[in-house]
mmCIF file of C-alpha atoms in Angstrom:
data_model
loop_
_atom_site.group_PDB
_atom_site.id
_atom_site.type_symbol
_atom_site.label_atom_id
_atom_site.label_comp_id
_atom_site.label_asym_id
_atom_site.label_seq_id
_atom_site.Cartn_x
_atom_site.Cartn_y
_atom_site.Cartn_z
ATOM 1 C CA UNK A 1 6.223 29.594 -3.964
ATOM 2 C CA UNK A 2 2.802 27.926 -3.795
ATOM 3 C CA UNK A 3 2.419 25.067 -1.376
ATOM 4 C CA UNK A 4 1.833 21.612 -2.838
ATOM 5 C CA UNK A 5 -1.686 20.339 -2.156
ATOM 6 C CA UNK A 6 -1.436 16.961 -0.454
ATOM 7 C CA UNK A 7 -3.766 14.118 0.450
ATOM 8 C CA UNK A 8 -2.814 11.940 3.435
ATOM 9 C CA UNK A 9 -3.903 8.290 3.322
ATOM 10 C CA UNK A 10 -4.168 6.065 6.395
ATOM 11 C CA UNK A 11 -5.018 8.113 9.494
ATOM 12 C CA UNK A 12 -3.596 5.857 12.173
ATOM 13 C CA UNK A 13 -0.976 6.196 14.894
ATOM 14 C CA UNK A 14 2.011 7.098 12.691
ATOM 15 C CA UNK A 15 -0.034 9.653 10.756
ATOM 16 C CA UNK A 16 -1.288 11.345 13.916
ATOM 17 C CA UNK A 17 2.030 11.189 15.765
ATOM 18 C CA UNK A 18 4.332 12.265 12.940
ATOM 19 C CA UNK A 19 2.813 13.151 9.566
ATOM 20 C CA UNK A 20 0.022 15.497 10.656
ATOM 21 C CA UNK A 21 2.278 17.631 12.912
ATOM 22 C CA UNK A 22 5.001 17.762 10.227
ATOM 23 C CA UNK A 23 2.481 18.875 7.610
ATOM 24 C CA UNK A 24 0.963 21.469 9.943
ATOM 25 C CA UNK A 25 4.404 23.072 10.277
ATOM 26 C CA UNK A 26 5.365 22.707 6.613
ATOM 27 C CA UNK A 27 5.922 25.644 4.272
ATOM 28 C CA UNK A 28 5.936 23.239 1.319
ATOM 29 C CA UNK A 29 2.655 21.331 1.691
ATOM 30 C CA UNK A 30 -0.997 22.094 2.383
ATOM 31 C CA UNK A 31 -3.013 19.161 3.725
ATOM 32 C CA UNK A 32 -6.291 19.407 1.798
ATOM 33 C CA UNK A 33 -7.791 15.915 2.127
ATOM 34 C CA UNK A 34 -7.456 12.535 3.824
ATOM 35 C CA UNK A 35 -8.335 8.985 2.844
ATOM 36 C CA UNK A 36 -9.010 6.503 5.623
ATOM 37 C CA UNK A 37 -11.684 3.964 6.477
ATOM 38 C CA UNK A 38 -11.715 4.954 10.133
ATOM 39 C CA UNK A 39 -9.562 7.994 10.920
ATOM 40 C CA UNK A 40 -10.111 11.695 10.314
ATOM 41 C CA UNK A 41 -8.079 14.875 10.794
ATOM 42 C CA UNK A 42 -10.006 17.752 12.320
ATOM 43 C CA UNK A 43 -10.685 20.518 9.828
ATOM 44 C CA UNK A 44 -9.692 18.426 6.799
ATOM 45 C CA UNK A 45 -12.189 16.791 4.429
ATOM 46 C CA UNK A 46 -12.025 13.014 4.733
ATOM 47 C CA UNK A 47 -12.798 10.248 2.249
ATOM 48 C CA UNK A 48 -12.851 6.473 2.658
ATOM 49 C CA UNK A 49 -10.436 5.636 -0.166
ATOM 50 C CA UNK A 50 -7.714 7.181 -2.292
ATOM 51 C CA UNK A 51 -9.803 6.726 -5.424
ATOM 52 C CA UNK A 52 -12.711 8.623 -3.842
ATOM 53 C CA UNK A 53 -10.380 11.346 -2.574
ATOM 54 C CA UNK A 54 -8.764 11.882 -5.972
ATOM 55 C CA UNK A 55 -12.129 11.916 -7.763
ATOM 56 C CA UNK A 56 -13.765 14.327 -5.309
ATOM 57 C CA UNK A 57 -10.698 16.492 -4.722
ATOM 58 C CA UNK A 58 -8.862 16.799 -8.068
ATOM 59 C CA UNK A 59 -6.714 19.661 -6.766
ATOM 60 C CA UNK A 60 -4.664 17.091 -4.803
ATOM 61 C CA UNK A 61 -1.202 17.069 -6.373
ATOM 62 C CA UNK A 62 0.552 14.590 -4.110
ATOM 63 C CA UNK A 63 -0.431 11.678 -1.881
ATOM 64 C CA UNK A 64 1.395 10.510 1.245
ATOM 65 C CA UNK A 65 0.669 6.884 2.163
ATOM 66 C CA UNK A 66 0.717 5.875 5.849
ATOM 67 C CA UNK A 67 -1.262 2.654 5.424
ATOM 68 C CA UNK A 68 0.178 -0.787 6.336
ATOM 69 C CA UNK A 69 2.418 -2.272 3.606
ATOM 70 C CA UNK A 70 -0.076 -5.043 2.796
ATOM 71 C CA UNK A 71 -2.486 -3.509 0.281
ATOM 72 C CA UNK A 72 -0.450 -0.351 -0.274
ATOM 73 C CA UNK A 73 0.557 -1.361 -3.804
ATOM 74 C CA UNK A 74 -2.904 -0.812 -5.299
ATOM 75 C CA UNK A 75 -3.358 2.410 -3.341
ATOM 76 C CA UNK A 76 -0.082 3.807 -4.649
ATOM 77 C CA UNK A 77 -0.860 2.632 -8.186
ATOM 78 C CA UNK A 78 -4.217 4.420 -8.043
ATOM 79 C CA UNK A 79 -2.467 7.683 -7.187
ATOM 80 C CA UNK A 80 0.322 7.227 -9.745
ATOM 81 C CA UNK A 81 -2.119 6.418 -12.559
ATOM 82 C CA UNK A 82 -4.020 9.577 -11.678
ATOM 83 C CA UNK A 83 -0.822 11.595 -12.142
ATOM 84 C CA UNK A 84 -0.204 12.250 -8.457
ATOM 85 C CA UNK A 85 3.207 12.336 -6.801
ATOM 86 C CA UNK A 86 3.517 9.680 -4.078
ATOM 87 C CA UNK A 87 5.389 9.457 -0.789
ATOM 88 C CA UNK A 88 5.534 6.045 0.887
ATOM 89 C CA UNK A 89 5.897 5.432 4.617
ATOM 90 C CA UNK A 90 8.401 2.688 5.365
ATOM 91 C CA UNK A 91 8.525 -0.114 4.385
ATOM 92 C CA UNK A 92 7.587 1.071 0.871
ATOM 93 C CA UNK A 93 5.562 -2.036 -0.056
ATOM 94 C CA UNK A 94 4.843 -5.583 1.060
ATOM 95 C CA UNK A 95 7.428 -7.028 -1.363
ATOM 96 C CA UNK A 96 10.452 -5.935 -3.362
ATOM 97 C CA UNK A 97 8.699 -6.651 -6.650
ATOM 98 C CA UNK A 98 5.787 -4.404 -5.665
ATOM 99 C CA UNK A 99 8.177 -1.563 -4.841
ATOM 100 C CA UNK A 100 10.043 -2.014 -8.132
ATOM 101 C CA UNK A 101 6.766 -2.013 -10.064
ATOM 102 C CA UNK A 102 5.729 1.229 -8.368
ATOM 103 C CA UNK A 103 9.039 2.829 -9.323
ATOM 104 C CA UNK A 104 8.571 1.758 -12.940
ATOM 105 C CA UNK A 105 4.988 3.060 -12.991
ATOM 106 C CA UNK A 106 6.073 6.414 -11.562
ATOM 107 C CA UNK A 107 8.740 6.772 -14.250
ATOM 108 C CA UNK A 108 6.227 5.910 -16.965
ATOM 109 C CA UNK A 109 3.701 8.427 -15.597
ATOM 110 C CA UNK A 110 6.273 11.167 -15.085
ATOM 111 C CA UNK A 111 5.529 11.605 -11.385
ATOM 112 C CA UNK A 112 7.710 11.567 -8.284
ATOM 113 C CA UNK A 113 7.923 8.483 -6.080
ATOM 114 C CA UNK A 114 9.635 8.836 -2.708
ATOM 115 C CA UNK A 115 10.264 5.659 -0.697
ATOM 116 C CA UNK A 116 11.038 7.110 2.719
ATOM 117 C CA UNK A 117 13.263 5.810 5.494
ATOM 118 C CA UNK A 118 12.557 8.141 8.402
ATOM 119 C CA UNK A 119 15.388 6.868 10.606
ATOM 120 C CA UNK A 120 17.935 8.048 8.031
ATOM 121 C CA UNK A 121 16.754 11.566 8.877
ATOM 122 C CA UNK A 122 17.698 11.205 12.552
ATOM 123 C CA UNK A 123 19.932 14.014 13.750
ATOM 124 C CA UNK A 124 23.363 12.326 13.743
ATOM 125 C CA UNK A 125 23.103 9.772 10.910
ATOM 126 C CA UNK A 126 24.799 11.968 8.304
ATOM 127 C CA UNK A 127 27.616 12.834 10.712
ATOM 128 C CA UNK A 128 28.189 9.130 11.361
ATOM 129 C CA UNK A 129 28.287 8.439 7.622
ATOM 130 C CA UNK A 130 30.863 11.180 7.090
ATOM 131 C CA UNK A 131 33.108 9.951 9.931
ATOM 132 C CA UNK A 132 33.047 6.345 8.673
ATOM 133 C CA UNK A 133 33.601 7.167 5.010
ATOM 134 C CA UNK A 134 37.409 6.870 4.989
ATOM 135 C CA UNK A 135 37.909 4.435 7.873
ATOM 136 C CA UNK A 136 38.458 0.686 7.973
ATOM 137 C CA UNK A 137 35.400 -1.064 9.383
ATOM 138 C CA UNK A 138 36.296 -4.058 11.583
ATOM 139 C CA UNK A 139 32.935 -5.068 13.107
ATOM 140 C CA UNK A 140 29.382 -3.782 13.500
ATOM 141 C CA UNK A 141 26.776 -4.521 16.175
ATOM 142 C CA UNK A 142 23.127 -3.571 15.702
ATOM 143 C CA UNK A 143 20.706 -3.788 18.628
ATOM 144 C CA UNK A 144 17.128 -2.701 17.855
ATOM 145 C CA UNK A 145 14.821 -3.736 20.687
ATOM 146 C CA UNK A 146 11.454 -2.237 21.569
ATOM 147 C CA UNK A 147 8.055 -3.067 23.030
ATOM 148 C CA UNK A 148 5.398 -3.958 20.460
ATOM 149 C CA UNK A 149 2.657 -3.303 23.019
ATOM 150 C CA UNK A 150 3.896 0.257 23.507
ATOM 151 C CA UNK A 151 4.455 1.200 19.874
ATOM 152 C CA UNK A 152 1.831 -0.917 18.101
ATOM 153 C CA UNK A 153 -0.936 -1.545 20.655
ATOM 154 C CA UNK A 154 -3.524 -3.968 19.288
ATOM 155 C CA UNK A 155 -2.194 -3.729 15.722
ATOM 156 C CA UNK A 156 -2.609 -7.351 14.693
ATOM 157 C CA UNK A 157 -1.694 -6.569 11.080
ATOM 158 C CA UNK A 158 1.956 -6.115 12.022
ATOM 159 C CA UNK A 159 2.268 -9.826 12.910
ATOM 160 C CA UNK A 160 0.107 -11.054 10.020
ATOM 161 C CA UNK A 161 1.491 -12.134 6.652
ATOM 162 C CA UNK A 162 2.937 -9.055 4.959
ATOM 163 C CA UNK A 163 3.165 -7.127 8.228
ATOM 164 C CA UNK A 164 6.959 -7.586 8.700
ATOM 165 C CA UNK A 165 6.745 -8.312 12.440
ATOM 166 C CA UNK A 166 9.902 -7.232 14.258
ATOM 167 C CA UNK A 167 11.291 -6.051 10.933
ATOM 168 C CA UNK A 168 8.857 -3.147 10.964
ATOM 169 C CA UNK A 169 11.177 -1.418 13.457
ATOM 170 C CA UNK A 170 14.200 -3.522 12.458
ATOM 171 C CA UNK A 171 14.146 -2.134 8.944
ATOM 172 C CA UNK A 172 14.808 1.283 10.499
ATOM 173 C CA UNK A 173 18.158 -0.018 11.731
ATOM 174 C CA UNK A 174 18.913 -1.457 8.291
ATOM 175 C CA UNK A 175 18.035 1.847 6.660
ATOM 176 C CA UNK A 176 20.644 3.560 8.857
ATOM 177 C CA UNK A 177 23.240 0.821 8.354
ATOM 178 C CA UNK A 178 22.906 0.984 4.560
ATOM 179 C CA UNK A 179 23.286 4.750 4.817
ATOM 180 C CA UNK A 180 26.373 4.954 7.028
ATOM 181 C CA UNK A 181 28.464 1.892 6.130
ATOM 182 C CA UNK A 182 30.842 2.377 3.167
ATOM 183 C CA UNK A 183 30.441 -1.202 1.874
ATOM 184 C CA UNK A 184 27.186 -3.047 1.005
ATOM 185 C CA UNK A 185 25.579 -5.414 3.491
ATOM 186 C CA UNK A 186 25.193 -9.088 2.529
ATOM 187 C CA UNK A 187 22.976 -11.480 4.514
ATOM 188 C CA UNK A 188 24.756 -14.693 5.549
ATOM 189 C CA UNK A 189 22.482 -16.308 8.140
ATOM 190 C CA UNK A 190 19.357 -15.548 10.147
ATOM 191 C CA UNK A 191 17.066 -16.970 12.803
ATOM 192 C CA UNK A 192 13.490 -15.830 13.396
ATOM 193 C CA UNK A 193 11.261 -16.512 16.399
ATOM 194 C CA UNK A 194 7.638 -16.712 15.239
ATOM 195 C CA UNK A 195 4.738 -17.174 17.695
ATOM 196 C CA UNK A 196 2.635 -20.264 17.010
ATOM 197 C CA UNK A 197 -0.459 -18.118 16.324
ATOM 198 C CA UNK A 198 1.246 -15.491 14.138
ATOM 199 C CA UNK A 199 2.851 -15.303 10.680
ATOM 200 C CA UNK A 200 5.702 -12.878 11.346
ATOM 201 C CA UNK A 201 8.563 -12.917 13.870
ATOM 202 C CA UNK A 202 8.711 -11.202 17.233
ATOM 203 C CA UNK A 203 12.501 -11.566 17.325
ATOM 204 C CA UNK A 204 15.295 -12.138 14.827
ATOM 205 C CA UNK A 205 19.069 -12.374 14.644
ATOM 206 C CA UNK A 206 20.992 -11.823 11.419
ATOM 207 C CA UNK A 207 24.645 -12.191 10.477
ATOM 208 C CA UNK A 208 25.862 -9.958 7.644
ATOM 209 C CA UNK A 209 29.121 -9.054 5.956
ATOM 210 C CA UNK A 210 30.030 -5.521 4.954
ATOM 211 C CA UNK A 211 33.281 -5.651 3.043
ATOM 212 C CA UNK A 212 35.593 -7.555 5.388
ATOM 213 C CA UNK A 213 33.615 -6.644 8.504
ATOM 214 C CA UNK A 214 31.269 -8.964 10.388
ATOM 215 C CA UNK A 215 27.896 -7.374 11.161
ATOM 216 C CA UNK A 216 25.744 -8.828 13.938
ATOM 217 C CA UNK A 217 22.115 -7.657 14.249
ATOM 218 C CA UNK A 218 19.583 -8.509 16.955
ATOM 219 C CA UNK A 219 15.946 -7.401 16.742
ATOM 220 C CA UNK A 220 13.449 -7.905 19.575
ATOM 221 C CA UNK A 221 9.804 -6.786 19.802
ATOM 222 C CA UNK A 222 9.320 -7.761 23.463
ATOM 223 C CA UNK A 223 11.737 -5.454 25.283
ATOM 224 C CA UNK A 224 10.140 -3.739 28.260
ATOM 225 C CA UNK A 225 11.559 -0.806 30.178
ATOM 226 C CA UNK A 226 14.144 1.220 28.309
ATOM 227 C CA UNK A 227 14.071 0.850 24.543
ATOM 228 C CA UNK A 228 17.253 0.121 22.581
ATOM 229 C CA UNK A 229 17.988 1.540 19.130
ATOM 230 C CA UNK A 230 21.790 1.386 18.891
ATOM 231 C CA UNK A 231 24.508 0.748 16.320
ATOM 232 C CA UNK A 232 28.185 0.279 17.256
ATOM 233 C CA UNK A 233 30.955 0.264 14.664
ATOM 234 C CA UNK A 234 34.523 -0.824 15.463
ATOM 235 C CA UNK A 235 37.052 0.943 13.216
ATOM 236 C CA UNK A 236 40.788 1.483 12.928
ATOM 237 C CA UNK A 237 40.228 4.810 14.707
ATOM 238 C CA UNK A 238 38.138 3.440 17.562
ATOM 239 C CA UNK A 239 34.450 2.741 18.141
ATOM 240 C CA UNK A 240 31.558 4.826 16.842
ATOM 241 C CA UNK A 241 28.293 4.577 18.813
ATOM 242 C CA UNK A 242 25.077 5.802 17.199
ATOM 243 C CA UNK A 243 22.285 5.485 19.754
ATOM 244 C CA UNK A 244 18.693 6.518 20.484
ATOM 245 C CA UNK A 245 17.643 5.724 16.931
ATOM 246 C CA UNK A 246 20.387 7.818 15.382
ATOM 247 C CA UNK A 247 19.903 11.000 17.407
ATOM 248 C CA UNK A 248 23.053 10.597 19.589
ATOM 249 C CA UNK A 249 26.601 10.093 18.355
ATOM 250 C CA UNK A 250 29.681 9.129 20.356
ATOM 251 C CA UNK A 251 33.070 9.279 18.620
ATOM 252 C CA UNK A 252 36.488 8.374 20.065
ATOM 253 C CA UNK A 253 37.948 11.254 22.057
ATOM 254 C CA UNK A 254 35.020 13.577 21.316
ATOM 255 C CA UNK A 255 32.063 14.695 23.448
ATOM 256 C CA UNK A 256 28.678 13.099 22.878
ATOM 257 C CA UNK A 257 26.584 14.921 20.273
ATOM 258 C CA UNK A 258 22.800 14.846 20.465
ATOM 259 C CA UNK A 259 20.277 16.393 18.077
ATOM 260 C CA UNK A 260 16.535 16.976 18.121
ATOM 261 C CA UNK A 261 13.970 14.752 16.404
ATOM 262 C CA UNK A 262 13.286 16.381 13.035
ATOM 263 C CA UNK A 263 12.825 13.223 10.968
ATOM 264 C CA UNK A 264 9.419 13.819 9.419
ATOM 265 C CA UNK A 265 9.817 17.534 8.683
ATOM 266 C CA UNK A 266 13.037 16.598 6.874
ATOM 267 C CA UNK A 267 11.218 13.894 4.910
ATOM 268 C CA UNK A 268 8.587 16.340 3.727
ATOM 269 C CA UNK A 269 11.228 18.917 2.763
ATOM 270 C CA UNK A 270 12.941 16.206 0.716
ATOM 271 C CA UNK A 271 9.639 15.194 -0.895
ATOM 272 C CA UNK A 272 8.999 18.796 -1.905
ATOM 273 C CA UNK A 273 12.489 19.038 -3.443
ATOM 274 C CA UNK A 274 11.881 15.864 -5.445
ATOM 275 C CA UNK A 275 8.475 17.006 -6.693
ATOM 276 C CA UNK A 276 9.774 20.406 -7.783
ATOM 277 C CA UNK A 277 12.822 18.931 -9.519
ATOM 278 C CA UNK A 278 10.853 16.136 -11.196
ATOM 279 C CA UNK A 279 12.941 13.397 -9.565
ATOM 280 C CA UNK A 280 12.280 10.225 -7.553
ATOM 281 C CA UNK A 281 14.110 8.581 -4.654
ATOM 282 C CA UNK A 282 13.489 4.837 -4.341
ATOM 283 C CA UNK A 283 16.282 3.117 -2.395
ATOM 284 C CA UNK A 284 15.209 -0.488 -1.827
ATOM 285 C CA UNK A 285 18.333 -1.784 -0.084
ATOM 286 C CA UNK A 286 16.717 -2.077 3.391
ATOM 287 C CA UNK A 287 13.697 -4.077 2.192
ATOM 288 C CA UNK A 288 15.928 -6.286 0.029
ATOM 289 C CA UNK A 289 17.931 -7.195 3.133
ATOM 290 C CA UNK A 290 14.730 -8.116 4.975
ATOM 291 C CA UNK A 291 13.632 -10.258 2.019
ATOM 292 C CA UNK A 292 17.035 -11.985 1.973
ATOM 293 C CA UNK A 293 16.788 -12.672 5.701
ATOM 294 C CA UNK A 294 13.392 -14.327 5.251
ATOM 295 C CA UNK A 295 14.852 -16.471 2.445
ATOM 296 C CA UNK A 296 17.712 -17.915 4.498
ATOM 297 C CA UNK A 297 16.290 -17.823 8.034
ATOM 298 C CA UNK A 298 15.904 -20.731 10.377
ATOM 299 C CA UNK A 299 12.326 -20.367 11.637
ATOM 300 C CA UNK A 300 11.737 -21.200 15.306
ATOM 301 C CA UNK A 301 8.159 -21.513 16.582
ATOM 302 C CA UNK A 302 7.582 -19.923 20.004
ATOM 303 C CA UNK A 303 4.680 -19.533 22.422
ATOM 304 C CA UNK A 304 1.494 -17.855 21.099
ATOM 305 C CA UNK A 305 1.418 -14.082 21.451
ATOM 306 C CA UNK A 306 -1.508 -11.842 22.388
ATOM 307 C CA UNK A 307 -1.525 -8.080 22.760
#
């Protein structure tokens, strides 16, 4: 089967760390062009915009967007209107309405749209979902705490309006929670700590309900030392612990299970399946929860933050 010719847009840290290696190992895709104002991939023809890439390289069949969410809507629309299949790095857009409009445009154009949630592809997420499926959920604790200076050095956009702040990593936790919990999550209350010189929070706490279960989530962008990406679920059969971003699973009375990081290769395999079957996958539950949290949150102004 011929490989799908792909253009990669936004050659920054996530593209270099994850997308480029996954594409280099892919049997489904051939990286034939990039679009980025600053970055390039060695051996691949680069353009400064998606429009220029599509015009100069019409053989591109699909576009994978790794740009920040602010401004991604027009980039994705450009590709969709040109009849290209589109894969979106998380979060899929700056707002829910943008993401919904992209989904509608993809349907109208007859192309695939894939709104990805890479943390759902962590090694033990599906096993956790299966174990929880027929159990009573009593309580859930989400702790997603990492160091912004380590993972987003100098990336001011992430704390600007539309950048999501601590919800850039926090939405990963919500993507897993919406995948593994049998009942929907509903936002009840939230607090957000926003530096005086920034638009988006560096820390947040949210209270949810999932069925009858209380769900407590804490997100922190200033954790130094060890990083914490954990979800604990109390059930009628004991406690499930999904840690290390979903790659390690502890179940009552069973040995710890740990899998390798294969998130982005799995995403690209899924994208290829969707393209070849003529389907789309646009699950907006995680970004809707973030939007709900912003709507109800108590905003607390904290000390200015500098990288």
